Coordinates of C-alpha atoms in Angstrom, one line a residue:
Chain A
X1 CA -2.7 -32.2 30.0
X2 CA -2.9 -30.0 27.1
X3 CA -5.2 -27.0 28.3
X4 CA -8.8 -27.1 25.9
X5 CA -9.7 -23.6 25.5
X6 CA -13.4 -22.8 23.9
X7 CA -13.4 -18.9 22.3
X8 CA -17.1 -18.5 20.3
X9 CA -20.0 -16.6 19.9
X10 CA -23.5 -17.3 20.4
X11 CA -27.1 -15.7 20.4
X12 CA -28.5 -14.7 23.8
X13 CA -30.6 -18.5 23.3
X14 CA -27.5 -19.9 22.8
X15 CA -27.2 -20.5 19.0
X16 CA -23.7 -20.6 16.8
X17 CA -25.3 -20.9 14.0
X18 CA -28.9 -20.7 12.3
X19 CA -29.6 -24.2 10.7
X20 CA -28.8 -23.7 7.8
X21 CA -25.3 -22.7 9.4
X22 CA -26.1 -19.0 8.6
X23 CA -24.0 -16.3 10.5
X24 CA -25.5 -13.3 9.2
X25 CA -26.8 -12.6 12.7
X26 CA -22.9 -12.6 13.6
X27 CA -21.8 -11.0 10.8
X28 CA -23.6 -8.2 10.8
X29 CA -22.1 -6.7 13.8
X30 CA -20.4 -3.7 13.9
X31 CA -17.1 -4.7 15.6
X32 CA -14.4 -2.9 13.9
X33 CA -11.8 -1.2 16.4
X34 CA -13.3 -3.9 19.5
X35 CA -10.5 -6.2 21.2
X36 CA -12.6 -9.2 21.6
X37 CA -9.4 -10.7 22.3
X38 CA -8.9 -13.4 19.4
X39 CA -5.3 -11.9 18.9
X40 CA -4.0 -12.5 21.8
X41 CA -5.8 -15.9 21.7
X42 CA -4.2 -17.1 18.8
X43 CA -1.0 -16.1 20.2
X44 CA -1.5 -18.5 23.1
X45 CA -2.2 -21.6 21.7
X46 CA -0.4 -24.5 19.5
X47 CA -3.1 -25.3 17.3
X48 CA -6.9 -26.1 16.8
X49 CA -9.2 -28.8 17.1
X50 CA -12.1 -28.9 15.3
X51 CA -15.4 -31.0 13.3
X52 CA -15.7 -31.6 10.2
X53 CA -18.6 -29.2 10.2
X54 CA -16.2 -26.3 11.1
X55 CA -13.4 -27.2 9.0
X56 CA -15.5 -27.4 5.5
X57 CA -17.0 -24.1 6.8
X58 CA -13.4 -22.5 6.8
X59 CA -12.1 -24.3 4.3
X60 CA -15.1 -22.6 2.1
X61 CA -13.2 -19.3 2.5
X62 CA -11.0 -17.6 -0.4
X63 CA -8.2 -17.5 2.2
X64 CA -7.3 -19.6 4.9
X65 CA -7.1 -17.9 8.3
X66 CA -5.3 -19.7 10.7
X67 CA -1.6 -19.4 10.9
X68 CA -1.5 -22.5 13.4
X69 CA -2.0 -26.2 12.4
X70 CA -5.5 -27.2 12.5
X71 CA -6.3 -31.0 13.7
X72 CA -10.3 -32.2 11.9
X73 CA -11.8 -34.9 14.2
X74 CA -13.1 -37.1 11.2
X75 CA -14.1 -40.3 10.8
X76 CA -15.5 -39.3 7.4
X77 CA -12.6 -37.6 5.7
X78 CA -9.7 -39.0 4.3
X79 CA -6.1 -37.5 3.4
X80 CA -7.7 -37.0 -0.5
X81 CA -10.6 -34.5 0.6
X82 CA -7.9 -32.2 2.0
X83 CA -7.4 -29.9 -1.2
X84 CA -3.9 -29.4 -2.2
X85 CA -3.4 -25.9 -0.2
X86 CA -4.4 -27.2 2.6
X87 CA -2.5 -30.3 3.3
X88 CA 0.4 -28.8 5.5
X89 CA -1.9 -26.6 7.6
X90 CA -4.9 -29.5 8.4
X91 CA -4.3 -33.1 10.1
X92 CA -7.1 -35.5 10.5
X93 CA -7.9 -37.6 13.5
X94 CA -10.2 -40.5 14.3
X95 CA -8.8 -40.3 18.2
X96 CA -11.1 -39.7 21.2
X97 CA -10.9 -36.6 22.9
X98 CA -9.1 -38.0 25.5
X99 CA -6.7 -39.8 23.1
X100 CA -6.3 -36.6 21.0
X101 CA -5.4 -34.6 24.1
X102 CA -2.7 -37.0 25.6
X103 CA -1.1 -37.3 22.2
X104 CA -0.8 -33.7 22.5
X105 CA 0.0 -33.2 25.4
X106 CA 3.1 -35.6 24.4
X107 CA 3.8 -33.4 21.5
X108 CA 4.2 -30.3 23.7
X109 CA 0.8 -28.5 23.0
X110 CA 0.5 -26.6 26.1
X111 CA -3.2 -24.7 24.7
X112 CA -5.9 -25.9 22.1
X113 CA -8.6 -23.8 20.8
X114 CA -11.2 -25.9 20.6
X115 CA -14.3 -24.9 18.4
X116 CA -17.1 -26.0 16.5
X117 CA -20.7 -27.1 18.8
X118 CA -20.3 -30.7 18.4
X119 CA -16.9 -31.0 19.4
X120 CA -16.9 -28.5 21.7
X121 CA -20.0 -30.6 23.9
X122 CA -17.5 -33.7 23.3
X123 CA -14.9 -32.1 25.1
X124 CA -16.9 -30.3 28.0
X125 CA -18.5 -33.3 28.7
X126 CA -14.8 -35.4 28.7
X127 CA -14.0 -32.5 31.2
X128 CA -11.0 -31.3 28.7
X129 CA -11.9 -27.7 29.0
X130 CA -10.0 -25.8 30.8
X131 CA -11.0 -22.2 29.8
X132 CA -14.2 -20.4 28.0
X133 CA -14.7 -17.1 26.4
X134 CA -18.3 -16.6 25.5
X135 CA -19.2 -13.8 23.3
X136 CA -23.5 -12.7 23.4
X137 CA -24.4 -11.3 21.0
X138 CA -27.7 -8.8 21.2
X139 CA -30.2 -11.3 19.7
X140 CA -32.5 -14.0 19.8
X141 CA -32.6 -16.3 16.8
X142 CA -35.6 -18.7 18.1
X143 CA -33.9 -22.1 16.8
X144 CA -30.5 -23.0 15.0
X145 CA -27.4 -24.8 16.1
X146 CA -27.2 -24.9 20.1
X147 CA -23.2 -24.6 21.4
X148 CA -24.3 -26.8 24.7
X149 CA -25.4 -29.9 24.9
X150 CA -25.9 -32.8 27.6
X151 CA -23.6 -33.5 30.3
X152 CA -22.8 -36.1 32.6
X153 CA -22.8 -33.6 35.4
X154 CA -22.8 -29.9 36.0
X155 CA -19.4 -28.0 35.1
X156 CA -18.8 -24.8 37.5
X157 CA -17.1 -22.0 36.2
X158 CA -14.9 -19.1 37.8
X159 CA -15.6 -15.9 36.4
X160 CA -12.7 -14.1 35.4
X161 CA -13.8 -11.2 33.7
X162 CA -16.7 -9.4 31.1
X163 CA -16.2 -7.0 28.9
X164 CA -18.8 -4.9 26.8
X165 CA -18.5 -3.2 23.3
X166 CA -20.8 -0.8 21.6
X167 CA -22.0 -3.5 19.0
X168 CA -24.2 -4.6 21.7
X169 CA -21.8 -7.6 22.0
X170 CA -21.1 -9.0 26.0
X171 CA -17.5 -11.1 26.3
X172 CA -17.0 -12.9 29.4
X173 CA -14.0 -14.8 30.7
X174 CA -14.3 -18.2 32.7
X175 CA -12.0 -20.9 34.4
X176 CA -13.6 -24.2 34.5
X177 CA -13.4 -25.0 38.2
X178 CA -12.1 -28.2 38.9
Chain B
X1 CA -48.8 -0.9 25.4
X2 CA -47.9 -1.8 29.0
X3 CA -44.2 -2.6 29.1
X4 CA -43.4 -5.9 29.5
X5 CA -40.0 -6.4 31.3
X6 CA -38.3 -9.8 31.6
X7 CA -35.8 -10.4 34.9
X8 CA -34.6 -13.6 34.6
X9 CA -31.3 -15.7 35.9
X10 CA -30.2 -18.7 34.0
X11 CA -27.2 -21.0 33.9
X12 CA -24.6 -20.7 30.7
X13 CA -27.0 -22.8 29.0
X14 CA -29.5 -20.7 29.2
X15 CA -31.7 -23.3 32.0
X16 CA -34.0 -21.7 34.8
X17 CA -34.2 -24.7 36.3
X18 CA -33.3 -28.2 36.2
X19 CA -35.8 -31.0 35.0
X20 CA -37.8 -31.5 38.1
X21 CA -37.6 -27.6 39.2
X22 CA -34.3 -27.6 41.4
X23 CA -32.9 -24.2 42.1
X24 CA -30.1 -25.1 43.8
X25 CA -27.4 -24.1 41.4
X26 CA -28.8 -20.5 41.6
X27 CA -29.5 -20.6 45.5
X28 CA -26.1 -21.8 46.1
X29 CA -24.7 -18.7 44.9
X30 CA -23.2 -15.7 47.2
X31 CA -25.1 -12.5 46.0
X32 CA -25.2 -11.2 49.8
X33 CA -25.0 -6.8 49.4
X34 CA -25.1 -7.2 45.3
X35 CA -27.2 -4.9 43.8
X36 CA -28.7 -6.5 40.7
X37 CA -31.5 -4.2 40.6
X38 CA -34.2 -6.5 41.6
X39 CA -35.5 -3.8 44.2
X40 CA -35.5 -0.9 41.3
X41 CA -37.7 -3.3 39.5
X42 CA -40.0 -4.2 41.6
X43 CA -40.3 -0.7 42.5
X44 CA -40.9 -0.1 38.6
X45 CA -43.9 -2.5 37.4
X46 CA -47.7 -2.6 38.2
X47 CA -47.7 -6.0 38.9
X48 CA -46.3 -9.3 37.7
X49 CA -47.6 -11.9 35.3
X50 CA -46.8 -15.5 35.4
X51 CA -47.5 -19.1 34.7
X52 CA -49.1 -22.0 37.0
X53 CA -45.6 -23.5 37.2
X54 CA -44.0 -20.3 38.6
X55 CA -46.8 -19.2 40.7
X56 CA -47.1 -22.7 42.8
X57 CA -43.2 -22.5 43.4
X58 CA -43.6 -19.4 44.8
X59 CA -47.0 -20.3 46.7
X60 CA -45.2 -23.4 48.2
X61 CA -42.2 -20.8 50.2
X62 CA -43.9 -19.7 53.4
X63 CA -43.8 -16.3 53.1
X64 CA -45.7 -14.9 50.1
X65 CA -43.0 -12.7 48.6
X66 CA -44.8 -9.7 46.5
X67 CA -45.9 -6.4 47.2
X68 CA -47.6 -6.0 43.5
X69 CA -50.6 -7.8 42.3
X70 CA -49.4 -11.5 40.6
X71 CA -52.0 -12.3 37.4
X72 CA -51.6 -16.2 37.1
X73 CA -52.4 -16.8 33.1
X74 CA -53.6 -20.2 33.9
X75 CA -56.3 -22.5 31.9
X76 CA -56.2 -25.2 34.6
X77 CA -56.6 -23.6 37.6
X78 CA -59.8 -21.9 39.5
X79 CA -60.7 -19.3 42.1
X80 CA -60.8 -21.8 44.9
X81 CA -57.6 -23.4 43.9
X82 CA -55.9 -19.7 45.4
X83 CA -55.3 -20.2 49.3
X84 CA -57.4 -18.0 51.3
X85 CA -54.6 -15.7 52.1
X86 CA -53.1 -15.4 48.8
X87 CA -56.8 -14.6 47.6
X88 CA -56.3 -10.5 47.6
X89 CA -52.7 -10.9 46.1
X90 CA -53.3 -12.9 42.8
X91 CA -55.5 -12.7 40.2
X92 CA -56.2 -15.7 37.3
X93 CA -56.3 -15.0 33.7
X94 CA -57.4 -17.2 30.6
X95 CA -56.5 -14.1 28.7
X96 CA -53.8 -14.3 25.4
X97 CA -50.9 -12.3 26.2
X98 CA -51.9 -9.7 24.0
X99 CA -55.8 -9.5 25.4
X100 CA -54.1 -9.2 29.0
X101 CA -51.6 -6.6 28.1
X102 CA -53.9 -4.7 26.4
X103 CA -56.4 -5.0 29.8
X104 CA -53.8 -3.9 31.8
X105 CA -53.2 -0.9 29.6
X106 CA -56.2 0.5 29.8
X107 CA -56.6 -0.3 33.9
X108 CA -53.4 1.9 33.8
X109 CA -50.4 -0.7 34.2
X110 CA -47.2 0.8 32.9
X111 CA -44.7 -1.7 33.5
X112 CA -45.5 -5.5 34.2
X113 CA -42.3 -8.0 35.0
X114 CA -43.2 -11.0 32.8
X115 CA -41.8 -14.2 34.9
X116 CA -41.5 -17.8 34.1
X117 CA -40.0 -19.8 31.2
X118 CA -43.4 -20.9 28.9
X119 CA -44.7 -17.2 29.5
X120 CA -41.8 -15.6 29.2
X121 CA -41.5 -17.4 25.4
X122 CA -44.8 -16.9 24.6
X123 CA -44.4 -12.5 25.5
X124 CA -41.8 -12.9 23.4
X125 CA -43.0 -14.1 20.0
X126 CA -46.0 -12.2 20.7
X127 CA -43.5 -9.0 20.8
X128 CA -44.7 -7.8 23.6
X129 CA -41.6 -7.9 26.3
X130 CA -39.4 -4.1 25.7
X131 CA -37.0 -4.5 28.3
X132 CA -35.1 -7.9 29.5
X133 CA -32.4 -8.0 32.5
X134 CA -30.8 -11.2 32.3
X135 CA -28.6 -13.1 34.5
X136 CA -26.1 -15.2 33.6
X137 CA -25.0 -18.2 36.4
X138 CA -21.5 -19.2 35.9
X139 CA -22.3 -23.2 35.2
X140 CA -23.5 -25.6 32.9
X141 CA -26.5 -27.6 33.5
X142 CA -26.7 -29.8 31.1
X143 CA -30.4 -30.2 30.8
X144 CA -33.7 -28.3 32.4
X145 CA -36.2 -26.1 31.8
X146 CA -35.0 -23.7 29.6
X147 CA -35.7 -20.1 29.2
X148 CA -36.0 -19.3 25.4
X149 CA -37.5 -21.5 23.0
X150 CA -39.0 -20.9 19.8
X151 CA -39.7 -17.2 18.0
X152 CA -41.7 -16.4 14.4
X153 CA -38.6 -14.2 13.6
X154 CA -35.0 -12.6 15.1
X155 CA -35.3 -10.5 18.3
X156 CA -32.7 -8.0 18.5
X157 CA -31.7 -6.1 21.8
X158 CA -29.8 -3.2 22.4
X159 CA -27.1 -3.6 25.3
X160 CA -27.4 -0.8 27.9
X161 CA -25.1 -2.0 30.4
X162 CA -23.3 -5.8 32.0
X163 CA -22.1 -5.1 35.3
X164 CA -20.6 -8.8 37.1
X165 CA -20.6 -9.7 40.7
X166 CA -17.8 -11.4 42.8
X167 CA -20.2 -14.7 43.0
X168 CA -19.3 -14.8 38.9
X169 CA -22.9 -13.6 38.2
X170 CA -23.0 -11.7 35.0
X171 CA -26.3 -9.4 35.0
X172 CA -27.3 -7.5 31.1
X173 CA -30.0 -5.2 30.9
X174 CA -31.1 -5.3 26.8
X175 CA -34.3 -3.4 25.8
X176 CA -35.7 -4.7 22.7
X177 CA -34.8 -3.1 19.5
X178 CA -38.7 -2.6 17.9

């Protein structure tokens, strides 16, 4: 099966986002010159899954940043709320995780990134994660959007490695072990 | 103002325990010769301060397991509800966080681990916790008692060191940025 590979950031209570879906907490960290990583990330994988909540957060930006194709699990959008610039970089899918990650899988995507709190939940709970980079940042927000959710059981993880840069900011490497 | 130190372990999802108390993703683990500095802080405080919850765990093992004084903040419980042998080891408060650290200030406390979940939030968004060593588990719970909860207002940290053990155990030592 395609491997489902989570790379995201969250407060030390486990936020991604404040409510509002403010990252100024994030933002505001001094990380120029740090290898969190991402590159070689992006390097590694076929393309991304993510919410809508995710996608119309990107899409918000002057410039599009991902250079692979990017698959929104929707049952909200259509084809017509994809502007224009973005129709040959975004797909939408109504699939299951499952379904999604078999068609894949079938389509030769050997690594997803998959991001956004929601979907990310979905998928760890499917057990379609194969791999987790967590990035803590040096605060406690109190309240906002948690990354973890309920499971149907607990998910055990192989630690394969933590770094630490001056921002404050703690990156840890994990296998899911299955 | 008598430090208030947090040393705390949780799961990825930031539990301490699961719903009904269990421990046994943390006890499962193989810390056997890993320093994580839980000597050194003991060594450190005055004494501890925690809730009913975490006092009665600990007053259920069969060896008491404190050198320092334990103040149980505790509206529920009385004098006589302290076994006879625990009766020169802990100490009940009705006292606010603030009233209490300020007692133990001036009765000469400089350093006092704060322990349990609903205490540990309450030091917290009373901003009086300066130094917090946490733990990081490598699984996902899914639900349980969790450690953080809700704040007036950001807490931000400053990183002073990660170090990770071969059990996957990721321990942070943060003091509070004031």
């Amino acid at each position: 099966m395609t491997r489902g590979i989570i790379y995201i950031a969250t407060s030390l209570d486990g936020f991604v986002a404040r409510e509002d879906g403010g990252l100024d907490w994030l933002m505001k960290l001094d990380t120029e010159g740090d290898d969190m990583g991402f590159e070689d990330l992006m390097a590694s994988i076929d393309g991304l899954v993510m919410g809508r909540g995710s996608y119309e957060a990107v899409a918000g930006f002057d410039d599009w940043p991902y250079q692979k194709p990017v698959i929104v699990l929707s049952r909200s959008l259509a084809a017509e709320d994809i502007p224009e610039r973005l129709r040959d970089k975004v797909l939408l899918s109504r699939e299951s995780p499952q379904a999604l990650m078999q068609r894949l899988e079938a389509e030769g995507w050997k690594a997803a990134y998959i991001d956004g709190g929601l979907v990310v939940q979905s998928f760890l709970r499917e057990g379609l994660i194969d791999e987790m980079t967590l990035a803590r940042v040096p605060v406690l927000l109190g309240a906002g959007k948690a990354l973890f959710g309920p499971l149907n059981g607990d998910v055990d993880f192989i630690h394969t490695g933590t770094k630490s840069f001056k921002s404050g900011l703690i990156l840890s490497h994990y296998l899911v072990s299955k």
